[in-house]
Coordinates of C-alpha atoms in Angstrom, one line a residue:
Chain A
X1 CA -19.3 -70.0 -82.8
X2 CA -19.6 -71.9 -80.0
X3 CA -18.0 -75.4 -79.1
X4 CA -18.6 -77.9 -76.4
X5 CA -15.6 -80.9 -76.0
X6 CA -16.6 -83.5 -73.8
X7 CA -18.5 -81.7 -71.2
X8 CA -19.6 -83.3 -68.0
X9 CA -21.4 -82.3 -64.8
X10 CA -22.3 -84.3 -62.1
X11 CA -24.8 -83.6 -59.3
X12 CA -23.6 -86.2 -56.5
X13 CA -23.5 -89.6 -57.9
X14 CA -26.0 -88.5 -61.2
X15 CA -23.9 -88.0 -64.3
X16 CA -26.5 -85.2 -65.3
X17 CA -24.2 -84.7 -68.2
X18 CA -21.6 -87.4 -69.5
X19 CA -19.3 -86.4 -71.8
X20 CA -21.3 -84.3 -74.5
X21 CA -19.3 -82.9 -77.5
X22 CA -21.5 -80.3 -79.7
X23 CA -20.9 -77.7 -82.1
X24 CA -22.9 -74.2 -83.4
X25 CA -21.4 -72.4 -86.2
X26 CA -22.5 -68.8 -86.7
X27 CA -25.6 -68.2 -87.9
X28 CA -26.9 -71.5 -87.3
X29 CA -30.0 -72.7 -84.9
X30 CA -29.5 -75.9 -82.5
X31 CA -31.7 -77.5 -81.1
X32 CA -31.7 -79.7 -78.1
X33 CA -34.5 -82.5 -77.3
X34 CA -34.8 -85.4 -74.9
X35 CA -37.0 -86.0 -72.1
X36 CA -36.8 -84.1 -68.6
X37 CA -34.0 -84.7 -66.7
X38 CA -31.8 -85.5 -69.8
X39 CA -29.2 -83.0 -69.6
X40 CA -30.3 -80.5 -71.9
X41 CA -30.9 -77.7 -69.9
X42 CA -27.9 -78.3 -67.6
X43 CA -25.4 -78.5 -70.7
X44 CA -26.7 -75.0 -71.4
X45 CA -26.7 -73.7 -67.9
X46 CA -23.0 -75.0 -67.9
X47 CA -22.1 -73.2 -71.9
X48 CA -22.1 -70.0 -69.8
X49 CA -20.6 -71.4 -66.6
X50 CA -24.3 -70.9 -64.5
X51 CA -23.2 -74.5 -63.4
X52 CA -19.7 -75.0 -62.9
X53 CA -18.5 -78.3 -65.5
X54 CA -16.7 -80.6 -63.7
X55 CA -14.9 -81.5 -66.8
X56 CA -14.7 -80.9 -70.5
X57 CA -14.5 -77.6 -71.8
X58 CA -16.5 -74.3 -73.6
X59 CA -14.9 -72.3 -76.7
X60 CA -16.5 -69.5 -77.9
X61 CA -15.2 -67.9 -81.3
X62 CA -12.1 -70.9 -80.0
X63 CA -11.5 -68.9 -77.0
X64 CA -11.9 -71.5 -73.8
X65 CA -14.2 -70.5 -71.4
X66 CA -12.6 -69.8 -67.8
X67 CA -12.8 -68.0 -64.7
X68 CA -11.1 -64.9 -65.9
X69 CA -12.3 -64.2 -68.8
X70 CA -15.9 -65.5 -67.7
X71 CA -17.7 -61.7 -67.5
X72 CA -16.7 -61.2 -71.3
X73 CA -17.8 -64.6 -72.2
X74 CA -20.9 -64.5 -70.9
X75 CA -21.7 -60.8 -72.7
X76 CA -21.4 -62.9 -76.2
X77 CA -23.9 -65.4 -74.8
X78 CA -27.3 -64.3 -74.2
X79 CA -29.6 -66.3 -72.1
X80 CA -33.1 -66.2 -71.4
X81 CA -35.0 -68.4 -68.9
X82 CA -38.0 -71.0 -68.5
X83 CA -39.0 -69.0 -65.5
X84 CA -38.5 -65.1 -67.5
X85 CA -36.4 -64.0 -64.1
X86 CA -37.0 -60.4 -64.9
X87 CA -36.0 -58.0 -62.5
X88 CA -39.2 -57.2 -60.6
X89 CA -38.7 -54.4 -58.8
X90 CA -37.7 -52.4 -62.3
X91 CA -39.5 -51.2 -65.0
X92 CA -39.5 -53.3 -68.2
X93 CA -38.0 -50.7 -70.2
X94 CA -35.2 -50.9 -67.0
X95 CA -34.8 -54.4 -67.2
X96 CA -33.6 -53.7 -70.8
X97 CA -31.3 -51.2 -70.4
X98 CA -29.9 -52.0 -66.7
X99 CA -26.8 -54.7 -68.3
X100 CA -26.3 -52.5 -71.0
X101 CA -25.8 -48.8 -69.1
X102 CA -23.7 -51.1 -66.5
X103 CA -21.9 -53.9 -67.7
X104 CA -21.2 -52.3 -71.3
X105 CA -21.1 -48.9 -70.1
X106 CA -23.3 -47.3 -73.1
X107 CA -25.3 -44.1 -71.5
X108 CA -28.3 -44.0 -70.3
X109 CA -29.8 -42.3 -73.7
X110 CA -28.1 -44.9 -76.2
X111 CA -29.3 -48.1 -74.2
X112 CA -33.1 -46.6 -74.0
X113 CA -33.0 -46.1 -77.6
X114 CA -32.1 -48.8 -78.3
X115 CA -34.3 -50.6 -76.0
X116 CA -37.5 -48.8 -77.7
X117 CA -36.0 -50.7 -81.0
X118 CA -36.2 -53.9 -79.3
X119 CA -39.9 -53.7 -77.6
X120 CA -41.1 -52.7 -81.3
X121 CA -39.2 -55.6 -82.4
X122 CA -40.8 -57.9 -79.9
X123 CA -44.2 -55.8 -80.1
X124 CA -44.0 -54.4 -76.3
X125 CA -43.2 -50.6 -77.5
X126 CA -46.5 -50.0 -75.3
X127 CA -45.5 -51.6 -71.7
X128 CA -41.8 -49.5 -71.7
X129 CA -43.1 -48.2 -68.1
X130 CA -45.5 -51.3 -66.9
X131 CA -43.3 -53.4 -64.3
X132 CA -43.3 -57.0 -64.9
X133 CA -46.0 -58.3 -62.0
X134 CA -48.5 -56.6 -64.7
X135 CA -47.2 -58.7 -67.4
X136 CA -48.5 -61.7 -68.7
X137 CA -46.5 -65.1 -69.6
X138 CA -46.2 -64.1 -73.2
X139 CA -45.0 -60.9 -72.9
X140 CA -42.3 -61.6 -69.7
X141 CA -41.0 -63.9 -71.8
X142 CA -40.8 -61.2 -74.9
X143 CA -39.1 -59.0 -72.6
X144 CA -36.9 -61.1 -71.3
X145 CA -35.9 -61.8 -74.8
X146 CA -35.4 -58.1 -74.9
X147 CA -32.9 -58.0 -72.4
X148 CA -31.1 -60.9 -73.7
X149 CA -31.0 -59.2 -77.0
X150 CA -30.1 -55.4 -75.2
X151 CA -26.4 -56.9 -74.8
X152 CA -25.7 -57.7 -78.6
X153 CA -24.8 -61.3 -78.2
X154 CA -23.4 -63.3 -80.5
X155 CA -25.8 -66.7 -79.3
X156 CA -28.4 -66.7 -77.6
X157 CA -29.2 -69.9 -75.2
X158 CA -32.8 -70.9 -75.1
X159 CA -33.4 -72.8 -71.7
X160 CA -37.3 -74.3 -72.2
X161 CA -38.6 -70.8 -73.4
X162 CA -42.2 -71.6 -73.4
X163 CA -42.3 -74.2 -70.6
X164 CA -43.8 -72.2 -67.8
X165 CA -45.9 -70.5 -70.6
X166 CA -49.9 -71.2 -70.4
X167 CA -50.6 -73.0 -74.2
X168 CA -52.0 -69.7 -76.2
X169 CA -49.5 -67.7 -75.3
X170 CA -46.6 -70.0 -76.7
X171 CA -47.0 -68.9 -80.5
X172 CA -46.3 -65.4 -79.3
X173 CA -43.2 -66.4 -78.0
X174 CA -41.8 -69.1 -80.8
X175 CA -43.1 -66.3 -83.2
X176 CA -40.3 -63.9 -81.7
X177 CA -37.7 -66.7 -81.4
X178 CA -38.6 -67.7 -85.6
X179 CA -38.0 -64.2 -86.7
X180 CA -34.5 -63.7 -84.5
X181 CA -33.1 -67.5 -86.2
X182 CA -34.6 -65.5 -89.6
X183 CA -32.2 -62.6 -89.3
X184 CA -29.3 -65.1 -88.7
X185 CA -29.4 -65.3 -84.7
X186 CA -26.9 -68.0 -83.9
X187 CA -29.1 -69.8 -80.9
X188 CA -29.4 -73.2 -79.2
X189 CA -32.5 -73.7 -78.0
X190 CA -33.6 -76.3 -75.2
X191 CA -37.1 -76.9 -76.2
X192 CA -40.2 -79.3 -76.1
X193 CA -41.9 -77.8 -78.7
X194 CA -40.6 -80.5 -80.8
X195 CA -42.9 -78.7 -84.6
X196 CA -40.8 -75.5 -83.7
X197 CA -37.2 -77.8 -83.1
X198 CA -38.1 -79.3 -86.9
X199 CA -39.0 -76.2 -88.4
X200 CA -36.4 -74.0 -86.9
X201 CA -33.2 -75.7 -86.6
X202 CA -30.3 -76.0 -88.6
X203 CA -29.2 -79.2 -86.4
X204 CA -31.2 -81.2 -83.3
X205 CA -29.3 -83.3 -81.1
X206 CA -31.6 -85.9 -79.1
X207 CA -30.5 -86.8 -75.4
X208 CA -30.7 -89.2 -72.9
X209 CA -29.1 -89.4 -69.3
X210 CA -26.6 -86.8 -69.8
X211 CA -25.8 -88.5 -73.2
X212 CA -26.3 -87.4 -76.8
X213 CA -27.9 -90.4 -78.5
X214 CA -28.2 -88.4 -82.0
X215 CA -27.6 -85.9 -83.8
X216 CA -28.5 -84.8 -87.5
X217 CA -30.5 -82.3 -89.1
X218 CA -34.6 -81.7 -88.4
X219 CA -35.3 -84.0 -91.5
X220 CA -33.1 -86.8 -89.8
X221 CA -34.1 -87.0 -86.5
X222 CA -37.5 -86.6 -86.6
X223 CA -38.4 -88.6 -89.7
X224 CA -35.8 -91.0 -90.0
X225 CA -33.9 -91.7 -86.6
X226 CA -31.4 -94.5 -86.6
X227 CA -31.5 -94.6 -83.1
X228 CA -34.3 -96.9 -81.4
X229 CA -35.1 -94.3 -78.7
X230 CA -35.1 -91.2 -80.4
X231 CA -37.5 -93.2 -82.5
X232 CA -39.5 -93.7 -79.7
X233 CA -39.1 -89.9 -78.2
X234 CA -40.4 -88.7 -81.5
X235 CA -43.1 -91.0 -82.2
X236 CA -44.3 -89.8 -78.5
X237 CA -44.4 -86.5 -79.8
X238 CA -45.5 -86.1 -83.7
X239 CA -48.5 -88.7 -83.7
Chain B
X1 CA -57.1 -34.2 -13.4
X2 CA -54.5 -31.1 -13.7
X3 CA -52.0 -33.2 -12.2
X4 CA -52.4 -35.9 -14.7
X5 CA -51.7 -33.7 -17.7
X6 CA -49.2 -32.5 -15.7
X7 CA -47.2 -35.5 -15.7
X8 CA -48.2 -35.9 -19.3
X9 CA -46.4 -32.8 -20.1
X10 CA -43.9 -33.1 -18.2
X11 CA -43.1 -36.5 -19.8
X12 CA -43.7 -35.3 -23.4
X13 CA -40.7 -32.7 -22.7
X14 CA -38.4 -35.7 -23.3
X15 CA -39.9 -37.0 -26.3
X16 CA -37.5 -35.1 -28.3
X17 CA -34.2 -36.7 -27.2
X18 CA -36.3 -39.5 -26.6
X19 CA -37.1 -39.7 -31.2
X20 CA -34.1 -38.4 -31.6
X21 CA -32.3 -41.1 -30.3
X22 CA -33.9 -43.8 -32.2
X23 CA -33.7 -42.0 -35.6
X24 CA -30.1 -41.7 -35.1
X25 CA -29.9 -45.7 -34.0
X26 CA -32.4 -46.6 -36.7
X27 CA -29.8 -45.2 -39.5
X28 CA -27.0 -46.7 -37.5
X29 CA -28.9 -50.4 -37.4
X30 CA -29.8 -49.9 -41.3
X31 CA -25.9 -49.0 -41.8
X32 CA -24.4 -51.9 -39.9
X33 CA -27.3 -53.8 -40.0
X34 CA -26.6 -54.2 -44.3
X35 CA -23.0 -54.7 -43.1
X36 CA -23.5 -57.5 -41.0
X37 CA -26.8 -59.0 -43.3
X38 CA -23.6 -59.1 -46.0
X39 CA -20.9 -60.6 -43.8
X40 CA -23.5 -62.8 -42.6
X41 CA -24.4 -64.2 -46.3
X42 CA -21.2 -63.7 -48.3
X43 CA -19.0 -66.8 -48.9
X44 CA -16.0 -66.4 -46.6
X45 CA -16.3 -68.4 -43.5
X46 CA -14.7 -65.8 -41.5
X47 CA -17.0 -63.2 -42.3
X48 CA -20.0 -65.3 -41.5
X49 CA -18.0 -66.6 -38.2
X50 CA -17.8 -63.1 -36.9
X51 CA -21.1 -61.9 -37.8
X52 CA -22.7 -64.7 -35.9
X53 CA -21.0 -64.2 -33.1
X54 CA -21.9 -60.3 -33.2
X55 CA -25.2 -61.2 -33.6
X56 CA -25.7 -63.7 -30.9
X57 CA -24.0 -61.5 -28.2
X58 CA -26.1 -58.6 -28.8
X59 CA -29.3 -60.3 -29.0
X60 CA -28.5 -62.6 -25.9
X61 CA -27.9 -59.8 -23.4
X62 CA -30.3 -57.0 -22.7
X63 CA -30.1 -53.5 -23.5
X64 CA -30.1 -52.4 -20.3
X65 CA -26.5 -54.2 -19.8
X66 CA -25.1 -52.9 -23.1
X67 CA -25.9 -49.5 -22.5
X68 CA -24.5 -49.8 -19.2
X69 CA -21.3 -50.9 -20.4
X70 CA -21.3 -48.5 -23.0
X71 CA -22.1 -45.5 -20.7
X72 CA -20.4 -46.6 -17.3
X73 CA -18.1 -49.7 -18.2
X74 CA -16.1 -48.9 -21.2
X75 CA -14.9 -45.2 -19.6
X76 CA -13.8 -46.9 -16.7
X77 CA -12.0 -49.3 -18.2
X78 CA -10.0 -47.0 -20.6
X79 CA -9.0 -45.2 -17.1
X80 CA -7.6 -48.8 -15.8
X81 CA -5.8 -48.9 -18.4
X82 CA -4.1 -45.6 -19.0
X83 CA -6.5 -43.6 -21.3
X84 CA -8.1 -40.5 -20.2
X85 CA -11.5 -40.8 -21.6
X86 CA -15.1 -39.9 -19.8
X87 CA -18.3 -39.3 -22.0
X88 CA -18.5 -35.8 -19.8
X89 CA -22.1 -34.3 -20.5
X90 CA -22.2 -36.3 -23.7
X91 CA -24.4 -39.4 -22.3
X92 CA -26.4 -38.8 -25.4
X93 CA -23.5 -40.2 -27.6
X94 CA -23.3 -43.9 -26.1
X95 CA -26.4 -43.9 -25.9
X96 CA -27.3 -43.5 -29.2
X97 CA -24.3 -45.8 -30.1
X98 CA -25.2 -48.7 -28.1
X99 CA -29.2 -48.7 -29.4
X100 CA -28.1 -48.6 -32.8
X101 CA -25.9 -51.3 -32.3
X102 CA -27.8 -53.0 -30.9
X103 CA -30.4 -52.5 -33.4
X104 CA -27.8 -53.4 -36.2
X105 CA -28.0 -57.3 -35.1
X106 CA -31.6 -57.2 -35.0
X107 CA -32.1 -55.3 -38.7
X108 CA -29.2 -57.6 -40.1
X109 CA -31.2 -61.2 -39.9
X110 CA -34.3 -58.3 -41.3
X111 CA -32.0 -57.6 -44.4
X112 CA -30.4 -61.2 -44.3
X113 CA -34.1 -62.2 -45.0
X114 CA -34.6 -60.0 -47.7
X115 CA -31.4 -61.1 -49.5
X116 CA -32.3 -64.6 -49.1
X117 CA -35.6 -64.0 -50.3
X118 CA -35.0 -62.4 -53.8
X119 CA -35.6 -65.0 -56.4
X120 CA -32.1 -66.9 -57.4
X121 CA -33.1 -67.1 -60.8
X122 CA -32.9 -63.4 -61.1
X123 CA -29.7 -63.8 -59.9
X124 CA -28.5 -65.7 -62.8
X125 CA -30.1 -63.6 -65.4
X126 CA -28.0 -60.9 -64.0
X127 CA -25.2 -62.5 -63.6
X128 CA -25.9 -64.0 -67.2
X129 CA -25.7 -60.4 -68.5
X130 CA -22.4 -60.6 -67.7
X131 CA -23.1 -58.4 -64.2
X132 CA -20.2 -58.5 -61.5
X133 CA -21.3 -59.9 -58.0
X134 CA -21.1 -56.2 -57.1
X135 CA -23.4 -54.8 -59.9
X136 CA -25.8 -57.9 -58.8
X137 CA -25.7 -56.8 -55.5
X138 CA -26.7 -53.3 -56.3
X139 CA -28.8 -53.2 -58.6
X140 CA -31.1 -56.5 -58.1
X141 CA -30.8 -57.9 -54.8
X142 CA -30.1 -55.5 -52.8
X143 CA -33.3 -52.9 -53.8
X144 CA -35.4 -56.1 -53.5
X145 CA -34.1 -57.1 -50.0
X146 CA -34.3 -53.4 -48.7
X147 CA -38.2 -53.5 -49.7
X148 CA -38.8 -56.6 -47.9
X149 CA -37.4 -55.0 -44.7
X150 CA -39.0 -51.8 -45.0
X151 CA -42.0 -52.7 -42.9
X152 CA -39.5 -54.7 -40.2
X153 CA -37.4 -51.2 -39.8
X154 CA -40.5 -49.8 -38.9
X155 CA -41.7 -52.1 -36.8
X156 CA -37.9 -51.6 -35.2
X157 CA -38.4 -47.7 -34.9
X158 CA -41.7 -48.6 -32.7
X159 CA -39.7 -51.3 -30.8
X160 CA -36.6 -48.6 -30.3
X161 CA -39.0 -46.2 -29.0
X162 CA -40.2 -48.1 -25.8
X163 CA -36.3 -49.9 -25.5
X164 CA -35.1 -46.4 -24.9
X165 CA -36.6 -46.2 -21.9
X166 CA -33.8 -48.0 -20.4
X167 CA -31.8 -44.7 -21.2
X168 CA -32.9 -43.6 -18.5
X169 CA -30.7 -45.3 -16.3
X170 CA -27.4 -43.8 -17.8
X171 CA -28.4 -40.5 -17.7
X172 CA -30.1 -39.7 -20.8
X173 CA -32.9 -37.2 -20.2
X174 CA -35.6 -39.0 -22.1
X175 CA -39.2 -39.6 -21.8
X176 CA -39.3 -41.9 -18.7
X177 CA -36.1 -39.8 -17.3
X178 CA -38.1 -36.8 -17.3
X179 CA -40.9 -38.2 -15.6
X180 CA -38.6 -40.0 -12.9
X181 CA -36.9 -36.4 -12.3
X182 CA -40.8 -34.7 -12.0
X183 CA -41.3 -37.8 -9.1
X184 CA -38.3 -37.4 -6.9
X185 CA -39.6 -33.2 -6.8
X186 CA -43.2 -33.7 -6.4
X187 CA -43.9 -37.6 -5.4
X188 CA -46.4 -37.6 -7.8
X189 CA -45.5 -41.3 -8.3
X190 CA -48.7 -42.3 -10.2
X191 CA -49.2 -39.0 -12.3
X192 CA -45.6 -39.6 -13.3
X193 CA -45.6 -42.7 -14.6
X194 CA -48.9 -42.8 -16.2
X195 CA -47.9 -39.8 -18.2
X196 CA -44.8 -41.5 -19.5
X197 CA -46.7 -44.8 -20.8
X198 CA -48.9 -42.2 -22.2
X199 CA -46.7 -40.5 -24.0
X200 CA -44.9 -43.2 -25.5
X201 CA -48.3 -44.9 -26.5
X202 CA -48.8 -41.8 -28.6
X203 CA -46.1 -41.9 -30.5
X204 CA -46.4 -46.1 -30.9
X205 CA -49.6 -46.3 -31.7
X206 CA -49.9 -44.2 -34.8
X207 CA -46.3 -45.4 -35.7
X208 CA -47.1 -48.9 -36.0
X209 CA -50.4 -48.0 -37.9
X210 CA -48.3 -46.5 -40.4
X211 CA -46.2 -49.2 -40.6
X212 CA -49.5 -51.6 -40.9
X213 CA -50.4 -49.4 -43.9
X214 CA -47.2 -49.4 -45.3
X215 CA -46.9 -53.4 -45.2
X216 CA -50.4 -53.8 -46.7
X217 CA -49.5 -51.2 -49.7
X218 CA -46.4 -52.2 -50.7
X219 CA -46.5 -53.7 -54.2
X220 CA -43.5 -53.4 -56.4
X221 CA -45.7 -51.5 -59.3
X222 CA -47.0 -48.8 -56.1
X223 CA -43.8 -48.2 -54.1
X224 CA -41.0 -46.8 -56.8

């Protein structure tokens, strides 16, 4: 479970986030929405402390997020990455198993195993040895959700997963994402793929200028918002 | 002609200490050069402080000084001030020290620029993973940064070979020193010389080559 109380961030004088209170339960998918430069991907970025939150606080499974126990923290929380930011200079089935063998000490033999479970899972068992530079889009993206998965999270964050991602190799990608929030995933997932937000979530939360303007499940938001401008966001998007 | 090839040979009998002392200063400039690249870019200001200052010295005064220092200077000043200490027959030793050294500042802003260079976002994946700064240093940035220098420490083995010349002046029997020695026994002023910038040109000239080859192959899929 993970728990946001009246978080904020600021860069400089822009409240990039302004007091935002939000809530995932285990097993459950959130989505967040808004326009760019709402917020979304900074509240996130600051869930596993990637930006430092200038005020507010993080609980995962009720245990506050701090400096000490940040490591730990951040091994329940998965995250993967508009931009993939695989490791280049290893191979992908090293990408995989490098946090693992490392960070949670399994060997060498456990971690590739394991890995090979994940590829098939993701359908990359054939591109174990490729490095990423011979990868396309699609399938960085798969690996990097992979890696995310190698550590055994509890949540995974999704930061704009299929942003960077040329158009036909997006279904790949959400096609992964549907079948982890299937086999009870708990995820929040920063998206503009506003059809995979409705038919994925448990909850969407719709944001503005660091603020969350509403909040309510898929049906809510995007066919009855109470809110004028989440009206207006979705209206932009579903014609 | 024969005296030509003379002074060829003659000069090529000091190529030797002349590759041995710039393999030995090349490892001690990786070494201390990754030392002073992580000073250089860690977070404490006094780290960063004294690596600049490192730095700047060494690269603002010329070799020929430092080694001067090194060999001459620093034995005589121990003496001033009490200690017993003279390299003896060991000129080899600040020699080599004061090159690699000196290499170290150059190879440092080499490796500082590869650090810099690896992609932040990789970074935060790793540290994301729940990686210490350590383990992120290790294992991602570091391997990165090292294959973005590999064609500059290269480039510095070509550049050490000629800057070694100035060895010669503190005794160091090198490739130039041995051609100097062949002149003050036969004047063959011209022969002498010649052979030396011949001599280093053929170890230089394949070197950097190589090292030409080596930049244009390098892709992360062909080099592990």
């Amino acid at each position: 479970m993970i728990e946001v109380k009246d978080l904020c961030k600021n860069f400089g004088t822009l409240k990039a986030v302004d007091h935002v209170s939000l809530k995932v339960e285990d097993g459950q998918v959130l989505s967040l929405i808004g326009s760019s430069g709402s917020g979304k991907s900074t509240v996130l970025r600051c869930i596993n402390h990637l930006e430092e939150p200038d005020g507010g606080e993080v609980f995962i499974d009720g245990v506050p997020v701090t400096e000490e126990n940040l490591r730990d923290m951040r091994q329940k929380t998965a995250m993967v990455f508009q931009n993939f930011n695989l490791f280049n200079h290893m191979t992908v089935m090293n990408n995989i198993t490098a946090a693992p063998v490392h960070v949670r000490g399994l060997s060498k033999e456990e971690a590739e195993k394991k890995a090979g479970e994940l590829l098939a899972l993701v359908g990359l068992s054939d591109k174990a040895d490729v490095y990423p530079g011979k990868l396309s889009g699609g399938q960085k993206q798969r690996v990097a959700i992979a890696r995310a998965l190698a550590m055994e999270p509890e949540a995974i964050l999704f930061d704009e997963p299929t942003s960077a991602l040329d158009p036909e190799m997006v279904g790949e990608v959400l096609e992964v994402i549907k079948k982890l929030a299937q086999s009870g995933m708990t995820m929040i997932i920063v998206t503009h793929e506003m059809g995979f937000a409705k038919e994925v979530s448990d909850n969407v939360i719709f944001m503005t200028d660091g603020k969350i303007i509403e909040e309510g499940s898929p049906e809510k938001i995007f066919e009855n918002p109470e809110n004028e401008r989440t009206r207006a966001f979705v209206s932009s998007f579903l014609k | 002609m024969q005296i030509y090839l003379e002074g060829i040979k003659v000069a090529f009998r000091g190529a030797p200490m002349t590759l041995g002392v710039c393999l030995c200063a090349l490892l001690i400039g990786i070494v201390f050069g990754l030392i002073f690249a992580l000073m250089r870019t860690s977070r404490n200001r006094v780290l960063v402080i004294l690596a600049k200052i490192y730095i700047e010295v060494v690269r603002g005064t010329p070799l020929i000084v430092q080694a001067l220092i090194m060999a001459y200077g620093l034995p005589v000043f121990l003496q001033q001030n009490g200690i017993a200490f003279s390299w003896r027959e060991y000129m080899v030793v600040p020699a080599i020290i004061v090159c690699g050294l000196n290499s170290a500042a150059y190879m440092a802003e080499v490796i500082r620029g590869g650090i810099q260079s690896v992609d932040k976002g990789q970074i935060e994946a790793a540290h994301s993973l729940g990686m210490t700064k350590k383990q992120v240093m290790k294992l991602v940035v570091l391997p990165q940064a090292f294959k973005v220098a590999i064609p500059a420490f290269g480039n510095e083995f070509v550049t050490l070979i000629k800057e070694t010349a100035v060895l010669s002046f503190v005794a160091v029997v090198e490739i130039l020193r041995s051609a100097q020695l062949w002149n003050a026994s036969t004047f063959e002023t011209f022969a002498a010389y010649t052979g030396a910038a011949v001599v280093y040109l053929c170890f230089t000239f394949p070197l950097s080559k190589v090292v030409a080859y080596i930049e244009k192959k390098l892709s992360w899929e062909g080099a592990i």
